Short mmCIF file of C-alpha atoms in Angstrom, two decimals:
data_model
loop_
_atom_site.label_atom_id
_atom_site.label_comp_id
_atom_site.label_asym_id
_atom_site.label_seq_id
_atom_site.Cartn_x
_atom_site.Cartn_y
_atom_site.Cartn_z
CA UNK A 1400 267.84 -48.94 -51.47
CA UNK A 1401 267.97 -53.05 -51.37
CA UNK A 1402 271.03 -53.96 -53.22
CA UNK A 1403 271.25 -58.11 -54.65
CA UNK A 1404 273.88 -59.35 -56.61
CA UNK A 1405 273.41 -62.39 -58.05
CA UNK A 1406 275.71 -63.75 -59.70
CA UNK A 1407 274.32 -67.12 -61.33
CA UNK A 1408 273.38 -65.93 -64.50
CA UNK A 1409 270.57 -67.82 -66.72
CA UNK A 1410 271.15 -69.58 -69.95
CA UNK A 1411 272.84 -68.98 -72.49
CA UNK A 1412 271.83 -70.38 -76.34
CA UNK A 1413 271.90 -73.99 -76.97
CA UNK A 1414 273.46 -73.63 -80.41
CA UNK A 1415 272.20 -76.68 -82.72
CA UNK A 1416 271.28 -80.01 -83.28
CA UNK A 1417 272.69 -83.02 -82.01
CA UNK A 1418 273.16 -82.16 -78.56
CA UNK A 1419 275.43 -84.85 -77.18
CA UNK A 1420 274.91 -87.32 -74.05
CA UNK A 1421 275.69 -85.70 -70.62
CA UNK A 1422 276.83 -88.68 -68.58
CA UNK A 1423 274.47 -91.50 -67.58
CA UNK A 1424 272.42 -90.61 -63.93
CA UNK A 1425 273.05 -94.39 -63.86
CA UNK A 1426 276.41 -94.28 -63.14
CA UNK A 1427 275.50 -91.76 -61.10
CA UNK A 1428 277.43 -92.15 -57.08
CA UNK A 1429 275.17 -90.28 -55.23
CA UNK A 1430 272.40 -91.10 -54.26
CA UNK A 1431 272.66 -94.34 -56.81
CA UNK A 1432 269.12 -96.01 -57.08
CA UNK A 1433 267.71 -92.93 -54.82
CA UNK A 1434 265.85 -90.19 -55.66
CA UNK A 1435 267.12 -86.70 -55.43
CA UNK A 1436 265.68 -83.43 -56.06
CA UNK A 1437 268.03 -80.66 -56.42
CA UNK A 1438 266.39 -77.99 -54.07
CA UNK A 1439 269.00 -75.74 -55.07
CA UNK A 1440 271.46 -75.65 -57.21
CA UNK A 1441 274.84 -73.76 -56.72
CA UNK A 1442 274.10 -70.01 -56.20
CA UNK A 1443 276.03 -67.31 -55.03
CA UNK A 1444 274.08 -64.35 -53.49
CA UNK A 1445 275.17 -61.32 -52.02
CA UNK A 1446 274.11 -57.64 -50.73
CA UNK A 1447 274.50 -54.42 -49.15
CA UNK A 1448 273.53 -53.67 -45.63
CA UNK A 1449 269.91 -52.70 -46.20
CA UNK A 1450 268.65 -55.63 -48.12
CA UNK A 1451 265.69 -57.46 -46.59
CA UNK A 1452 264.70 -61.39 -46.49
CA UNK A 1453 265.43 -63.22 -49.65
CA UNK A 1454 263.35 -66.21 -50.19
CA UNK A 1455 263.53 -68.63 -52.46
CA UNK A 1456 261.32 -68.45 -55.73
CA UNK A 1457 257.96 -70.37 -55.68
CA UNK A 1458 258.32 -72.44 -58.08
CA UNK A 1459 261.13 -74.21 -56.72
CA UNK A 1460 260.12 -74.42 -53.88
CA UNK A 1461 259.20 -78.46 -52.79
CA UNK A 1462 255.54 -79.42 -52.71
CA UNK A 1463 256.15 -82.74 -50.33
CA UNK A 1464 253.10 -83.31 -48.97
CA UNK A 1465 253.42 -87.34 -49.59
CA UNK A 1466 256.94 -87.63 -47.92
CA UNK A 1467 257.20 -88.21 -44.46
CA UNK A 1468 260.98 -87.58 -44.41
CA UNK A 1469 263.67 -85.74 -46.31
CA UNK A 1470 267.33 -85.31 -45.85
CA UNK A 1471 268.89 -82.23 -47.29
CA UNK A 1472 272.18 -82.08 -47.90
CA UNK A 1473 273.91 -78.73 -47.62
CA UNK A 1474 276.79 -77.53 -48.94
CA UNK A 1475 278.12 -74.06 -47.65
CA UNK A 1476 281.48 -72.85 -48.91
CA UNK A 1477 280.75 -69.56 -47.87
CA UNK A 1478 278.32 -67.86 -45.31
CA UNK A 1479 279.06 -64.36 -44.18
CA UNK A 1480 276.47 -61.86 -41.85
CA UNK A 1481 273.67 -63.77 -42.79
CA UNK A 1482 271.97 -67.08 -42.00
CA UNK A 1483 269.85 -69.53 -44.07
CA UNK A 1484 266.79 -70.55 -42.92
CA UNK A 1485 264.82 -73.67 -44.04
CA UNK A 1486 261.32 -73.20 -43.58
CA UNK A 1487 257.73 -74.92 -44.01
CA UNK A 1488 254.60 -74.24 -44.11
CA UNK A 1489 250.80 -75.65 -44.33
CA UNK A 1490 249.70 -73.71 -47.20
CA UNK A 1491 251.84 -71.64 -49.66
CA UNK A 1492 250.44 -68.43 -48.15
CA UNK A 1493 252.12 -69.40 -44.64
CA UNK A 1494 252.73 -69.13 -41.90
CA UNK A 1495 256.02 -70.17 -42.18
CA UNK A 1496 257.77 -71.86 -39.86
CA UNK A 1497 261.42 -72.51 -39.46
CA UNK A 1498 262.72 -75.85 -39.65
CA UNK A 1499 266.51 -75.81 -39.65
CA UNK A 1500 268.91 -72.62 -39.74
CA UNK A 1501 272.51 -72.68 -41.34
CA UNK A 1502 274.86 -70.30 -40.13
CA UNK A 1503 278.24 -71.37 -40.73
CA UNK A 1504 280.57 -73.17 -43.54
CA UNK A 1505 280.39 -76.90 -44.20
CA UNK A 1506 278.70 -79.62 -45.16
CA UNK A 1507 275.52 -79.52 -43.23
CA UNK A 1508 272.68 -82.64 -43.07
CA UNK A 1509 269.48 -82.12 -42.18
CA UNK A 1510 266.82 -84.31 -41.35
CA UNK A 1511 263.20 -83.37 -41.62
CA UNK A 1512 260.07 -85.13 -40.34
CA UNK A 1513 256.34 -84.25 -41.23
CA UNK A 1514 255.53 -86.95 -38.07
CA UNK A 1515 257.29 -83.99 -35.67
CA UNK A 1516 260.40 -83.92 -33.92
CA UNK A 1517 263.08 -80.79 -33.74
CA UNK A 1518 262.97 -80.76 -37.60
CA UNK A 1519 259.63 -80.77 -38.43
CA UNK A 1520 258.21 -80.01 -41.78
CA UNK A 1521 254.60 -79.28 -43.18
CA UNK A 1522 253.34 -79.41 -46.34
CA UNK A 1523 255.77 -76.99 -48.47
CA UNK A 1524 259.63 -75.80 -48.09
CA UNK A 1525 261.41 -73.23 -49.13
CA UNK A 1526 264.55 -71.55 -48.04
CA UNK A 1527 265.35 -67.77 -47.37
CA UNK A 1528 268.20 -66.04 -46.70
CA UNK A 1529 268.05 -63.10 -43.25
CA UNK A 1530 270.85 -60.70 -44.18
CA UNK A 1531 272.20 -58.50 -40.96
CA UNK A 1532 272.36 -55.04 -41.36
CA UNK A 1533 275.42 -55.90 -42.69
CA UNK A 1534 277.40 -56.09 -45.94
CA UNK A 1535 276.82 -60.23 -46.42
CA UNK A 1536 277.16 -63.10 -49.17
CA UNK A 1537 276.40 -66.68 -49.15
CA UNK A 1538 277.49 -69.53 -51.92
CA UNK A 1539 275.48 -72.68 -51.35
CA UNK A 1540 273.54 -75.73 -52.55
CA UNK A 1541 270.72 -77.75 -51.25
CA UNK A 1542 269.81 -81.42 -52.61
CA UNK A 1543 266.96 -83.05 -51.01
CA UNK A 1544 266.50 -86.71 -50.49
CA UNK A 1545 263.05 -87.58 -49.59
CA UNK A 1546 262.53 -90.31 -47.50
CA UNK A 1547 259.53 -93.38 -48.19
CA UNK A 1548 255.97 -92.29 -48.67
CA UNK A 1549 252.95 -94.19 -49.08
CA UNK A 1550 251.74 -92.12 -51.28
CA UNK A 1551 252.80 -91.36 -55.26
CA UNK A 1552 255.44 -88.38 -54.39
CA UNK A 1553 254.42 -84.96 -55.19
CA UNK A 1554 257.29 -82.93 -56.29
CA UNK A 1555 258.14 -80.60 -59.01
CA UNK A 1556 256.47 -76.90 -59.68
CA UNK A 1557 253.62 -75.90 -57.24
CA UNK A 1558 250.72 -75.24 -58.48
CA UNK A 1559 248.93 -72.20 -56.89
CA UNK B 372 280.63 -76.77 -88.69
CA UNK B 373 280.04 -77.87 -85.50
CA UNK B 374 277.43 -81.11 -84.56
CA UNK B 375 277.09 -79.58 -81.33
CA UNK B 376 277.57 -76.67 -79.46
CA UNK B 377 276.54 -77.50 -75.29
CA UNK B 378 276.43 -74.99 -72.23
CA UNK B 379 278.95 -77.31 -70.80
CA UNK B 380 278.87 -74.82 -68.04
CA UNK B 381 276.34 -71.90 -67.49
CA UNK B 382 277.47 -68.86 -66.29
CA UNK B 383 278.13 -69.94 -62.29
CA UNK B 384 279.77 -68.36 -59.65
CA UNK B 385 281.96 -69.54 -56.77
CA UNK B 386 282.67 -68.15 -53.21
CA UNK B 387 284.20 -70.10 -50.36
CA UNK B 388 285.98 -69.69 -47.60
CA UNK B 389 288.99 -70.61 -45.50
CA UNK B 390 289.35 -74.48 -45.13
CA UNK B 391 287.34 -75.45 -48.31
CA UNK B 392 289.66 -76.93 -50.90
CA UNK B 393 287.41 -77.29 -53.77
CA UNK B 394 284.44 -78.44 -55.88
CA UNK B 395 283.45 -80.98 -58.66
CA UNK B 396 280.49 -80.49 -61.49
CA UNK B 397 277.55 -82.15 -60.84
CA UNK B 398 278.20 -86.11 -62.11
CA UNK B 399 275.02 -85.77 -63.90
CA UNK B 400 276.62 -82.93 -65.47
CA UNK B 401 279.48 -84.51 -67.14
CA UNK B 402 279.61 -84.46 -70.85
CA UNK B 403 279.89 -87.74 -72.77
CA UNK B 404 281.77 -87.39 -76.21
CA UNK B 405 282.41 -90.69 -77.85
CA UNK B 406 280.31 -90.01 -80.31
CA UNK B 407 282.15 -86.75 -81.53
CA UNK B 408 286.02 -87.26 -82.78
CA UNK B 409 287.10 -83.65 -81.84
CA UNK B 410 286.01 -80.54 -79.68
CA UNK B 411 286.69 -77.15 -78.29
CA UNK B 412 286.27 -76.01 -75.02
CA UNK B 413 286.09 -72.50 -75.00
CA UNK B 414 286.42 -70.89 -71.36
CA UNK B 415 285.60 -67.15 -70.28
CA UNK B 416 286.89 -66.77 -66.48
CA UNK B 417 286.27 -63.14 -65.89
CA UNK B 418 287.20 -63.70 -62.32
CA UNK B 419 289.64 -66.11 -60.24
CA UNK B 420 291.00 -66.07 -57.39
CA UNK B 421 293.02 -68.78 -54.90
CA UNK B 422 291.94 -71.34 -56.84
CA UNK B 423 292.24 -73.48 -60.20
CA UNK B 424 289.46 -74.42 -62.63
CA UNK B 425 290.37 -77.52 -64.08
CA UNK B 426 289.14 -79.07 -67.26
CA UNK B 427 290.02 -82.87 -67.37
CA UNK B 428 288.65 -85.91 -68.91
CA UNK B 429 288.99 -89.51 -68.34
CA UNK B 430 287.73 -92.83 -70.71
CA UNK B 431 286.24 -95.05 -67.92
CA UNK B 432 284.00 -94.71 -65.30
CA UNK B 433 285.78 -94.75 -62.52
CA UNK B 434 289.21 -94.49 -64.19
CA UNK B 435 292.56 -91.76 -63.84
CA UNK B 436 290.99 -87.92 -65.20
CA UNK B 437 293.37 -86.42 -67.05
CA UNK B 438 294.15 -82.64 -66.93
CA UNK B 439 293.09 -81.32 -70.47
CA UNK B 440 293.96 -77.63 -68.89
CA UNK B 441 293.96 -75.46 -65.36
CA UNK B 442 293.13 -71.77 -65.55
CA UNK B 443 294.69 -69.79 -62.68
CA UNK B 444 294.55 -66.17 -61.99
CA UNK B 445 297.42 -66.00 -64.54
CA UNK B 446 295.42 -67.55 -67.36
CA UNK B 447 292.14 -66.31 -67.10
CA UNK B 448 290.15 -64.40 -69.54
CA UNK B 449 288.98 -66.35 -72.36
CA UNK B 450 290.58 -69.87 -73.20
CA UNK B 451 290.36 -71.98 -76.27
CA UNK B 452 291.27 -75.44 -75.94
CA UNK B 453 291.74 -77.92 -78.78
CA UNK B 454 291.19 -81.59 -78.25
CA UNK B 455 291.00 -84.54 -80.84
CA UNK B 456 290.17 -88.58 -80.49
CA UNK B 457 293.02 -89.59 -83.35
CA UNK B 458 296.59 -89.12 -82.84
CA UNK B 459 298.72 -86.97 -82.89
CA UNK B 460 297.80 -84.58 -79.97
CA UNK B 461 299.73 -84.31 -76.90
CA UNK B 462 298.83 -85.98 -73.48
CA UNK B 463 296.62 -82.93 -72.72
CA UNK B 464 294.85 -82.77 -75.67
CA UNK B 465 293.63 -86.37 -76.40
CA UNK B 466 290.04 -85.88 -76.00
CA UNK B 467 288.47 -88.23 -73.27
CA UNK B 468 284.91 -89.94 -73.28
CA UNK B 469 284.08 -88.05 -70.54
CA UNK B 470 284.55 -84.59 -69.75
CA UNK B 471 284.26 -82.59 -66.47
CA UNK B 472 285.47 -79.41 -64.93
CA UNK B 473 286.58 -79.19 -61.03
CA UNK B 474 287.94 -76.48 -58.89
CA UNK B 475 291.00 -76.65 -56.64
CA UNK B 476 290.69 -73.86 -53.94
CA UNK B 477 293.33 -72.40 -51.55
CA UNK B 478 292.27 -74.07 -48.37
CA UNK B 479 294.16 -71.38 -46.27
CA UNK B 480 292.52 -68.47 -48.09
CA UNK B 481 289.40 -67.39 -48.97
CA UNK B 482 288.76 -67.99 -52.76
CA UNK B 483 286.39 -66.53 -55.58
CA UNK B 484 285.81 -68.14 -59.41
CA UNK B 485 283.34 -66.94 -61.88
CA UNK B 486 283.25 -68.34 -65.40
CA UNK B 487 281.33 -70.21 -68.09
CA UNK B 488 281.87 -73.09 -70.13
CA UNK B 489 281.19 -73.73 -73.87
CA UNK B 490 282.05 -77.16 -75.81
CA UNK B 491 281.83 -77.18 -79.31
CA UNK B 492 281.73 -80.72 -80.58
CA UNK B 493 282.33 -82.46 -84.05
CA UNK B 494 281.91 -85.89 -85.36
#
């Protein structure tokens, strides 16, 4: 049987009124004056040995039909028996096809082109996780920065 | 009674491995209290290890942050901390404009933190 842990729990009650100012996105270092999508935010994952592909849920996934470009910023603190794939497709029924794959620690960049290249994206991206048949865990965060479009930007839930 | 009670923190886990010394809350994330004149932080850290979650604060953008507390493996569990605008409090418990929370991991060890932030605020 698939085993997940995960770890990032969801919300907890906003208690009252009055809810004070989080800090200005204006004085805001990254990314200042740039947009940036938070693909994903910190999560820690983990399994057993027989879990199967874990892929990111749809509705986060990035609709960015209108950008020619994005940079995603990785952040891997810890990767172990399993490797993150970033992946695009056409259509949100597939196929999908890999763009970039994480394997290790660190601070990764990657730079994705709809025009083609070794990065090349497609209409939709998502990420998913390919355990080995191994106990494995991964901690990480994705921020995208899309690049220039032409076009006004489509981002946000994906409509199906 | 409280103005305010924020999810300064949701419940988040933390893994990382050897060589990475630590992490910072989102900047976007940071709470901004000058309009309150006290607070609480209250802390629940079921589970640290090789590192320190820090709570500190600073006035100006930019400026010094100031340690307001640092639970280890020796102070986890769950944390109440007291802070106040008008004098007197101590050095730690001044309570800053701006409040964050950042870890500092064991670069030569693997490290693990899972905990949750509350801030209860008051004008």
């Amino acid at each position: 049987m698939a085993t997940i842990t995960n770890r990032q729990f969801s919300s907890i009650p906003q208690g009252s009124a009055a809810a004070p100012q989080y800090y200005s996105p204006a004085m805001r270092g990254e990314g200042e004056g740039q947009e940036v999508i938070k693909f994903q935010d910190w999560l820690e994952l983990g399994g057993g040995s027989t879990t199967g592909d874990v892929i990111q849920p749809a509705r986060q996934w990035i609709a960015g039909s209108a950008y020619p470009l994005f940079h995603l910023k990785c952040q891997v603190p810890y990767i172990s028996n399993c490797t993150l794939v970033l992946e695009s497709s056409q259509t949100v029924e597939g196929p999908w096809t890999s763009a970039a794959t994480i394997g290790a620690t660190g601070m990764i960049l990657v730079a994705l082109s709809s025009e083609g290249g070794v990065n090349k994206f497609s209409n939709y991206l998502r990420w998913r996780l390919n355990p080995a048949a191994l106990d494995w865990g991964i901690c990480f965060q994705i921020k995208a920065f899309p690049g220039k479009s032409v076009a006004e930007p489509v981002v946000g839930p994906m409509r199906v | 009674m409280a103005d305010a009670v924020v999810a300064f923190q949701e419940w988040q886990s933390f893994r990382a491995g050897t060589g990475w010394t630590g992490l910072i809350q989102e900047q976007d994330r940071w709470i901004d209290t000058t309009r309150y004149s006290s607070a609480v932080v209250e802390a629940e850290c079921p589970l640290i290890s090789n590192c320190t979650l820090v709570i500190e604060g600073c006035d100006v953008q930019g400026g010094a942050f100031t340690t307001h507390t640092a639970l280890t493996a020796s102070t986890a569990g769950a944390v109440q901390l007291y802070l106040q605008r008008s004098a007197p409090y101590g050095a730690a418990e001044r309570l800053s404009s701006l409040i964050r929370w950042r870890i500092e991991g064991d670069p030569g060890d693997e490290w693990n933190l899972m905990f949750r932030l509350n801030l209860v605020l008051k004008s």
